[in-house]
mmCIF file of C-alpha atoms in Angstrom:
data_model
loop_
_atom_site.group_PDB
_atom_site.id
_atom_site.type_symbol
_atom_site.label_atom_id
_atom_site.label_comp_id
_atom_site.label_asym_id
_atom_site.label_seq_id
_atom_site.Cartn_x
_atom_site.Cartn_y
_atom_site.Cartn_z
ATOM 1 C CA MET P 1 -19.675 11.901 7.753
ATOM 2 C CA GLN P 2 -19.174 10.964 11.368
ATOM 3 C CA ALA P 3 -19.270 7.540 12.939
ATOM 4 C CA PRO P 4 -20.594 7.110 16.477
ATOM 5 C CA ARG P 5 -17.919 7.414 19.173
ATOM 6 C CA LEU P 6 -16.641 3.882 19.627
ATOM 7 C CA GLY P 7 -14.405 1.877 21.896
ATOM 8 C CA ILE P 8 -11.759 0.704 19.433
ATOM 9 C CA GLY P 9 -9.099 -1.949 20.000
ATOM 10 C CA ILE P 10 -5.993 -2.334 17.845
ATOM 11 C CA ILE P 11 -4.374 -5.664 16.911
ATOM 12 C CA SER P 12 -1.393 -5.076 16.430
ATOM 13 C CA ALA P 13 1.039 -2.225 17.192
ATOM 14 C CA GLY P 14 2.797 -2.306 13.835
ATOM 15 C CA LYS P 15 3.474 0.869 11.883
ATOM 16 C CA VAL P 16 -0.022 0.960 10.358
ATOM 17 C CA GLY P 17 -2.045 -0.065 13.399
ATOM 18 C CA THR P 18 -0.389 2.374 15.766
ATOM 19 C CA VAL P 19 -0.746 5.349 13.417
ATOM 20 C CA LEU P 20 -4.375 4.579 12.597
ATOM 21 C CA GLY P 21 -5.086 4.083 16.288
ATOM 22 C CA ALA P 22 -3.624 7.519 17.017
ATOM 23 C CA ALA P 23 -5.678 9.055 14.183
ATOM 24 C CA LEU P 24 -8.885 7.468 15.473
ATOM 25 C CA ALA P 25 -8.099 8.625 19.008
ATOM 26 C CA ALA P 26 -7.555 12.158 17.713
ATOM 27 C CA SER P 27 -11.004 12.069 16.099
ATOM 28 C CA GLY P 28 -12.631 11.314 19.451
ATOM 29 C CA HIS P 29 -12.813 7.541 19.626
ATOM 30 C CA ARG P 30 -11.634 5.742 22.760
ATOM 31 C CA ILE P 31 -8.793 3.281 22.190
ATOM 32 C CA THR P 32 -9.495 0.388 24.534
ATOM 33 C CA GLY P 33 -6.188 -1.424 24.129
ATOM 34 C CA ILE P 34 -3.447 -2.334 21.707
ATOM 35 C CA HIS P 35 -1.603 -5.619 21.188
ATOM 36 C CA ALA P 36 2.180 -5.405 20.956
ATOM 37 C CA VAL P 37 4.629 -8.298 20.896
ATOM 38 C CA SER P 38 8.044 -6.982 19.905
ATOM 39 C CA GLU P 39 10.060 -4.340 21.724
ATOM 40 C CA ALA P 40 9.762 -2.081 18.672
ATOM 41 C CA SER P 41 5.972 -2.414 18.719
ATOM 42 C CA ARG P 42 5.782 -1.625 22.425
ATOM 43 C CA THR P 43 7.981 1.436 21.961
ATOM 44 C CA ARG P 44 5.841 2.590 19.028
ATOM 45 C CA ALA P 45 2.624 2.155 20.988
ATOM 46 C CA GLU P 46 4.006 4.044 23.975
ATOM 47 C CA ALA P 47 5.060 6.928 21.718
ATOM 48 C CA LEU P 48 1.817 7.348 19.767
ATOM 49 C CA LEU P 49 -0.734 5.965 22.232
ATOM 50 C CA PRO P 50 0.881 6.596 25.611
ATOM 51 C CA GLU P 51 -2.311 6.251 27.674
ATOM 52 C CA VAL P 52 -3.464 3.016 26.040
ATOM 53 C CA GLU P 53 -3.001 -0.356 27.762
ATOM 54 C CA LEU P 54 -1.041 -3.151 26.121
ATOM 55 C CA LEU P 55 -3.418 -6.129 26.109
ATOM 56 C CA ASP P 56 -3.767 -9.559 24.539
ATOM 57 C CA PRO P 57 -6.193 -9.966 21.616
ATOM 58 C CA ALA P 58 -8.874 -11.737 23.649
ATOM 59 C CA GLU P 59 -9.033 -8.910 26.188
ATOM 60 C CA ILE P 60 -9.067 -6.290 23.434
ATOM 61 C CA LEU P 61 -12.042 -8.035 21.833
ATOM 62 C CA ARG P 62 -13.833 -8.219 25.187
ATOM 63 C CA ARG P 63 -13.475 -4.464 25.750
ATOM 64 C CA SER P 64 -14.140 -3.138 22.246
ATOM 65 C CA GLU P 65 -17.058 -2.293 19.995
ATOM 66 C CA LEU P 66 -14.736 -2.167 16.983
ATOM 67 C CA VAL P 67 -11.485 -4.106 16.634
ATOM 68 C CA LEU P 68 -8.985 -3.121 13.952
ATOM 69 C CA PHE P 69 -6.712 -5.951 12.783
ATOM 70 C CA ALA P 70 -3.540 -4.379 11.372
ATOM 71 C CA VAL P 71 -1.623 -7.627 10.927
ATOM 72 C CA PRO P 72 0.191 -9.069 7.867
ATOM 73 C CA ASP P 73 -2.098 -10.379 5.118
ATOM 74 C CA ASP P 74 -0.984 -13.982 5.521
ATOM 75 C CA VAL P 75 -1.707 -13.958 9.265
ATOM 76 C CA LEU P 76 -5.131 -12.323 9.174
ATOM 77 C CA GLY P 77 -7.384 -15.239 8.215
ATOM 78 C CA GLU P 78 -5.955 -17.731 10.686
ATOM 79 C CA LEU P 79 -5.955 -15.195 13.517
ATOM 80 C CA VAL P 80 -9.582 -14.170 13.014
ATOM 81 C CA ALA P 81 -10.675 -17.799 12.653
ATOM 82 C CA GLY P 82 -8.907 -18.771 15.859
ATOM 83 C CA LEU P 83 -10.379 -15.920 17.873
ATOM 84 C CA ALA P 84 -13.859 -16.643 16.531
ATOM 85 C CA ALA P 85 -13.554 -20.365 17.297
ATOM 86 C CA ALA P 86 -12.464 -19.537 20.864
ATOM 87 C CA GLY P 87 -15.595 -17.440 21.387
ATOM 88 C CA HIS P 88 -13.823 -14.090 21.706
ATOM 89 C CA ILE P 89 -15.688 -12.317 18.874
ATOM 90 C CA GLN P 90 -19.086 -11.018 19.892
ATOM 91 C CA PRO P 91 -22.337 -10.720 17.885
ATOM 92 C CA GLY P 92 -22.793 -7.158 16.660
ATOM 93 C CA GLN P 93 -19.097 -6.348 17.034
ATOM 94 C CA LEU P 94 -17.370 -4.440 14.227
ATOM 95 C CA ILE P 95 -14.316 -6.273 12.918
ATOM 96 C CA ALA P 96 -12.104 -4.256 10.569
ATOM 97 C CA HIS P 97 -8.786 -4.999 8.902
ATOM 98 C CA THR P 98 -6.157 -3.095 6.920
ATOM 99 C CA ALA P 99 -5.006 -5.835 4.515
ATOM 100 C CA GLY P 100 -4.973 -4.513 0.956
ATOM 101 C CA ARG P 101 -5.391 -7.938 -0.627
ATOM 102 C CA TYR P 102 -8.664 -8.819 1.076
ATOM 103 C CA GLY P 103 -12.192 -7.550 1.329
ATOM 104 C CA THR P 104 -14.489 -8.824 4.059
ATOM 105 C CA SER P 105 -14.655 -12.483 3.007
ATOM 106 C CA ILE P 106 -11.445 -13.151 4.955
ATOM 107 C CA LEU P 107 -13.465 -12.249 8.068
ATOM 108 C CA GLN P 108 -16.100 -14.931 7.424
ATOM 109 C CA PRO P 109 -15.500 -16.792 10.724
ATOM 110 C CA ALA P 110 -16.295 -13.544 12.557
ATOM 111 C CA LEU P 111 -19.306 -12.840 10.345
ATOM 112 C CA ASP P 112 -20.598 -16.346 11.067
ATOM 113 C CA VAL P 113 -20.876 -15.504 14.764
ATOM 114 C CA GLY P 114 -22.746 -12.259 14.095
ATOM 115 C CA ALA P 115 -19.967 -9.677 13.736
ATOM 116 C CA PHE P 116 -19.894 -7.060 10.966
ATOM 117 C CA GLY P 117 -16.890 -6.778 8.652
ATOM 118 C CA LEU P 118 -15.063 -3.716 7.329
ATOM 119 C CA ALA P 119 -11.971 -3.614 5.103
ATOM 120 C CA ILE P 120 -10.086 -0.290 5.123
ATOM 121 C CA HIS P 121 -6.687 -0.203 3.435
ATOM 122 C CA PRO P 122 -4.581 2.985 3.316
ATOM 123 C CA ALA P 123 -2.793 3.525 -0.001
ATOM 124 C CA MET P 124 0.300 4.828 1.739
ATOM 125 C CA THR P 125 3.604 3.621 3.148
ATOM 126 C CA PHE P 126 4.069 4.142 6.872
ATOM 127 C CA THR P 127 7.056 4.974 9.052
ATOM 128 C CA GLY P 128 5.180 4.322 12.297
ATOM 129 C CA MET P 129 6.015 7.821 13.507
ATOM 130 C CA SER P 130 3.897 10.900 14.187
ATOM 131 C CA MET P 131 4.709 12.365 10.749
ATOM 132 C CA ASP P 132 2.377 9.743 9.257
ATOM 133 C CA LEU P 133 -0.614 11.434 10.908
ATOM 134 C CA SER P 134 -0.238 14.547 8.746
ATOM 135 C CA ARG P 135 0.272 12.397 5.636
ATOM 136 C CA LEU P 136 -3.140 10.804 6.124
ATOM 137 C CA THR P 137 -4.649 14.068 4.874
ATOM 138 C CA ASP P 138 -3.497 13.200 1.343
ATOM 139 C CA CYS P 139 -4.184 9.470 1.667
ATOM 140 C CA VAL P 140 -6.843 7.389 -0.065
ATOM 141 C CA PHE P 141 -8.288 4.316 1.676
ATOM 142 C CA ALA P 142 -9.847 1.412 -0.190
ATOM 143 C CA VAL P 143 -13.045 0.525 1.659
ATOM 144 C CA THR P 144 -15.015 -2.692 1.236
ATOM 145 C CA ALA P 145 -18.076 -3.726 3.229
ATOM 146 C CA GLU P 146 -21.646 -4.907 2.883
ATOM 147 C CA GLU P 147 -23.873 -2.077 1.659
ATOM 148 C CA VAL P 148 -25.423 -1.464 5.060
ATOM 149 C CA MET P 149 -21.975 -1.138 6.696
ATOM 150 C CA LEU P 150 -20.273 0.853 3.939
ATOM 151 C CA PRO P 151 -21.166 4.268 5.464
ATOM 152 C CA VAL P 152 -19.489 3.222 8.722
ATOM 153 C CA ALA P 153 -16.266 2.292 6.916
ATOM 154 C CA GLN P 154 -16.354 5.517 4.914
ATOM 155 C CA ALA P 155 -17.006 7.605 8.019
ATOM 156 C CA LEU P 156 -14.062 6.094 9.882
ATOM 157 C CA VAL P 157 -11.771 6.982 6.988
ATOM 158 C CA VAL P 158 -13.099 10.535 6.737
ATOM 159 C CA GLU P 159 -12.588 10.982 10.476
ATOM 160 C CA MET P 160 -8.914 10.145 9.954
ATOM 161 C CA ARG P 161 -8.903 13.055 7.443
ATOM 162 C CA ALA P 162 -8.410 10.675 4.524
ATOM 163 C CA GLU P 163 -10.508 9.908 1.439
ATOM 164 C CA PRO P 164 -12.476 6.655 1.067
ATOM 165 C CA VAL P 165 -12.727 4.932 -2.315
ATOM 166 C CA VAL P 166 -15.086 1.963 -2.591
ATOM 167 C CA ILE P 167 -13.501 -1.222 -3.991
ATOM 168 C CA ALA P 168 -15.647 -4.276 -4.699
ATOM 169 C CA GLU P 169 -14.806 -7.515 -2.906
ATOM 170 C CA GLU P 170 -13.832 -9.261 -6.148
ATOM 171 C CA ASP P 171 -11.525 -6.381 -7.136
ATOM 172 C CA ARG P 172 -9.384 -6.240 -4.009
ATOM 173 C CA ALA P 173 -6.540 -8.351 -5.419
ATOM 174 C CA SER P 174 -6.399 -6.186 -8.566
ATOM 175 C CA TYR P 175 -6.418 -3.050 -6.430
ATOM 176 C CA HIS P 176 -3.575 -4.337 -4.304
ATOM 177 C CA ALA P 177 -1.581 -5.476 -7.335
ATOM 178 C CA ALA P 178 -1.852 -1.981 -8.812
ATOM 179 C CA LEU P 179 -0.476 -0.413 -5.648
ATOM 180 C CA ALA P 180 2.317 -2.942 -5.276
ATOM 181 C CA HIS P 181 3.269 -2.552 -8.944
ATOM 182 C CA ALA P 182 3.432 1.235 -8.606
ATOM 183 C CA ALA P 183 5.093 1.601 -5.222
ATOM 184 C CA ASN P 184 7.259 -1.478 -4.754
ATOM 185 C CA HIS P 185 8.515 -1.664 -8.307
ATOM 186 C CA LEU P 186 9.294 2.059 -8.335
ATOM 187 C CA ASN P 187 11.578 1.368 -5.382
ATOM 188 C CA THR P 188 13.269 -1.462 -7.288
ATOM 189 C CA ILE P 189 13.745 0.645 -10.417
ATOM 190 C CA THR P 190 15.176 3.508 -8.362
ATOM 191 C CA ALA P 191 17.637 1.203 -6.627
ATOM 192 C CA GLN P 192 18.747 -0.336 -9.923
ATOM 193 C CA SER P 193 19.261 3.088 -11.516
ATOM 194 C CA ALA P 194 21.228 4.255 -8.475
ATOM 195 C CA ASP P 195 23.446 1.169 -8.734
ATOM 196 C CA ILE P 196 24.276 1.985 -12.358
ATOM 197 C CA LEU P 197 25.160 5.566 -11.459
ATOM 198 C CA ARG P 198 27.396 4.442 -8.594
ATOM 199 C CA ARG P 199 29.138 2.024 -10.952
ATOM 200 C CA ILE P 200 30.170 4.907 -13.192
ATOM 201 C CA GLY P 201 31.344 7.040 -10.291
ATOM 202 C CA VAL P 202 28.353 9.203 -9.346
ATOM 203 C CA GLU P 203 28.740 9.695 -5.594
ATOM 204 C CA ASP P 204 25.187 10.842 -4.861
ATOM 205 C CA PRO P 205 22.785 9.006 -7.207
ATOM 206 C CA SER P 206 19.745 10.216 -5.246
ATOM 207 C CA ASN P 207 20.604 13.828 -5.997
ATOM 208 C CA THR P 208 20.927 13.018 -9.687
ATOM 209 C CA LEU P 209 17.644 11.111 -9.876
ATOM 210 C CA ARG P 210 15.449 13.182 -7.540
ATOM 211 C CA ALA P 211 14.321 16.025 -9.828
ATOM 212 C CA LEU P 212 13.970 13.770 -12.874
ATOM 213 C CA MET P 213 11.937 11.095 -11.098
ATOM 214 C CA SER P 214 9.786 13.580 -9.189
ATOM 215 C CA ALA P 215 8.861 15.392 -12.406
ATOM 216 C CA SER P 216 8.294 12.124 -14.252
ATOM 217 C CA LEU P 217 5.985 10.776 -11.535
ATOM 218 C CA ASP P 218 4.043 14.035 -11.388
ATOM 219 C CA ASN P 219 3.661 14.111 -15.169
ATOM 220 C CA ALA P 220 2.566 10.464 -15.276
ATOM 221 C CA LEU P 221 -0.072 10.994 -12.587
ATOM 222 C CA ARG P 222 -1.368 14.120 -14.342
ATOM 223 C CA SER P 223 -1.233 12.961 -17.950
ATOM 224 C CA GLY P 224 -1.030 9.156 -17.903
ATOM 225 C CA ALA P 225 0.405 7.648 -21.076
ATOM 226 C CA GLY P 226 0.409 11.146 -22.575
ATOM 227 C CA ALA P 227 3.519 11.810 -20.500
ATOM 228 C CA LEU P 228 5.546 9.088 -22.261
ATOM 229 C CA THR P 229 8.978 10.355 -23.209
ATOM 230 C CA GLY P 230 12.492 9.030 -23.732
ATOM 231 C CA PRO P 231 14.221 6.976 -26.434
ATOM 232 C CA VAL P 232 11.680 4.131 -26.539
ATOM 233 C CA ALA P 233 8.710 6.499 -26.942
ATOM 234 C CA ARG P 234 10.642 8.370 -29.656
ATOM 235 C CA GLY P 235 11.554 5.160 -31.470
ATOM 236 C CA ASP P 236 15.268 5.857 -31.047
ATOM 237 C CA ILE P 237 16.383 2.288 -31.710
ATOM 238 C CA GLY P 238 20.092 3.082 -31.777
ATOM 239 C CA THR P 239 19.976 4.617 -28.278
ATOM 240 C CA VAL P 240 18.066 1.631 -26.887
ATOM 241 C CA ALA P 241 20.649 -0.723 -28.403
ATOM 242 C CA ALA P 242 23.442 1.350 -26.830
ATOM 243 C CA HIS P 243 21.712 1.125 -23.461
ATOM 244 C CA LEU P 244 21.539 -2.650 -23.690
ATOM 245 C CA GLU P 245 25.228 -2.838 -24.575
ATOM 246 C CA ALA P 246 26.129 -0.579 -21.639
ATOM 247 C CA LEU P 247 24.050 -2.695 -19.239
ATOM 248 C CA ALA P 248 25.395 -6.029 -20.462
ATOM 249 C CA ASN P 249 27.696 -6.478 -17.472
ATOM 250 C CA ASP P 250 25.246 -5.189 -14.863
ATOM 251 C CA PRO P 251 23.247 -7.685 -12.767
ATOM 252 C CA ALA P 252 20.744 -9.727 -14.750
ATOM 253 C CA GLU P 253 17.865 -8.329 -12.725
ATOM 254 C CA THR P 254 18.699 -4.788 -13.904
ATOM 255 C CA ASN P 255 19.117 -5.861 -17.523
ATOM 256 C CA ASN P 256 15.880 -7.839 -17.466
ATOM 257 C CA SER P 257 13.964 -4.956 -15.854
ATOM 258 C CA TYR P 258 15.172 -2.536 -18.505
ATOM 259 C CA ARG P 259 14.177 -4.906 -21.320
ATOM 260 C CA SER P 260 10.774 -5.780 -19.863
ATOM 261 C CA LEU P 261 9.754 -2.207 -19.082
ATOM 262 C CA SER P 262 11.086 -0.971 -22.423
ATOM 263 C CA ARG P 263 8.879 -3.529 -24.195
ATOM 264 C CA ALA P 264 5.844 -2.369 -22.208
ATOM 265 C CA THR P 265 6.679 1.268 -22.990
ATOM 266 C CA ALA P 266 7.089 0.487 -26.692
ATOM 267 C CA LEU P 267 3.667 -1.154 -26.836
ATOM 268 C CA ARG P 268 2.053 1.850 -25.131
ATOM 269 C CA ALA P 269 3.868 4.248 -27.443
ATOM 270 C CA ALA P 270 2.587 2.331 -30.475
ATOM 271 C CA GLN P 271 -0.971 2.314 -29.117
ATOM 272 C CA ARG P 272 -0.841 6.110 -28.831
ATOM 273 C CA GLY P 273 0.586 6.535 -32.315
ATOM 274 C CA LEU P 274 3.934 7.851 -31.089
ATOM 275 C CA ILE P 275 5.835 5.214 -33.058
ATOM 276 C CA SER P 276 4.956 3.232 -36.180
ATOM 277 C CA GLN P 277 4.232 -0.474 -36.286
ATOM 278 C CA GLY P 278 7.540 -1.012 -38.077
ATOM 279 C CA THR P 279 9.453 0.863 -35.377
ATOM 280 C CA LEU P 280 7.635 -1.130 -32.699
ATOM 281 C CA GLU P 281 8.623 -4.402 -34.331
ATOM 282 C CA GLU P 282 12.252 -3.322 -34.615
ATOM 283 C CA LEU P 283 12.322 -2.187 -30.973
ATOM 284 C CA LEU P 284 10.867 -5.479 -29.806
ATOM 285 C CA ARG P 285 13.470 -7.342 -31.858
ATOM 286 C CA VAL P 286 16.294 -5.347 -30.273
ATOM 287 C CA LEU P 287 14.837 -5.890 -26.802
ATOM 288 C CA GLU P 288 14.599 -9.681 -27.101
#
């Protein structure tokens, strides 16, 4: 797959926009301009796109065949609507965004004036540095577009050496929830576990958790629920009760996380026949 060589503008020079702009430039597209407000954004743009002019959004739209909006989800709709109302979006122009939560309906003001919408969201966390470019090779992008424009969205992703996966417009919120649940909550769980280890005197919690969590994540991605292990999945009610007693004086958020995730694990273990219905009921009682 290869998209035509395009003049592409980037709004804005956040971690995602700058990296994707650099990836698109590396694939042969011409970056017409990038919008940067903060000092950090300007520094990032100068590092990854040193030959690209810093321009305001209206000028970027005037110069570009495709404009990539890499702005926060809550800003996207109002920004696109304002630019469309001001007459800056052109008929036939490609308007793309990187917001995981939305498909192309958020771009309706642009579509109403004859633009074409693309939603391309990378399932990856970004540092905003050059190392992200190599990570794109293992990255999946959710792509959403009208059927006639879907090949363009897919081609842009392939050109960045990533893999496109088509997500329906009505499924974008579920898609984004899945990613947030996996990535953001993993961070929270890791931090809570590290806090417990520090409390009992472990000086380097990361070193203690790294091998265990890496293997657990790999097993879960390979085997799904078949990788369930630990005291809940074994129905070891006494150990779970001891955990709750040990965590009693830890912050409520840690205690509540342990209880909630243990309940979810118990239900999955019962569904797979790893524990009996009686054991499940006893576990849920202990976890109340």
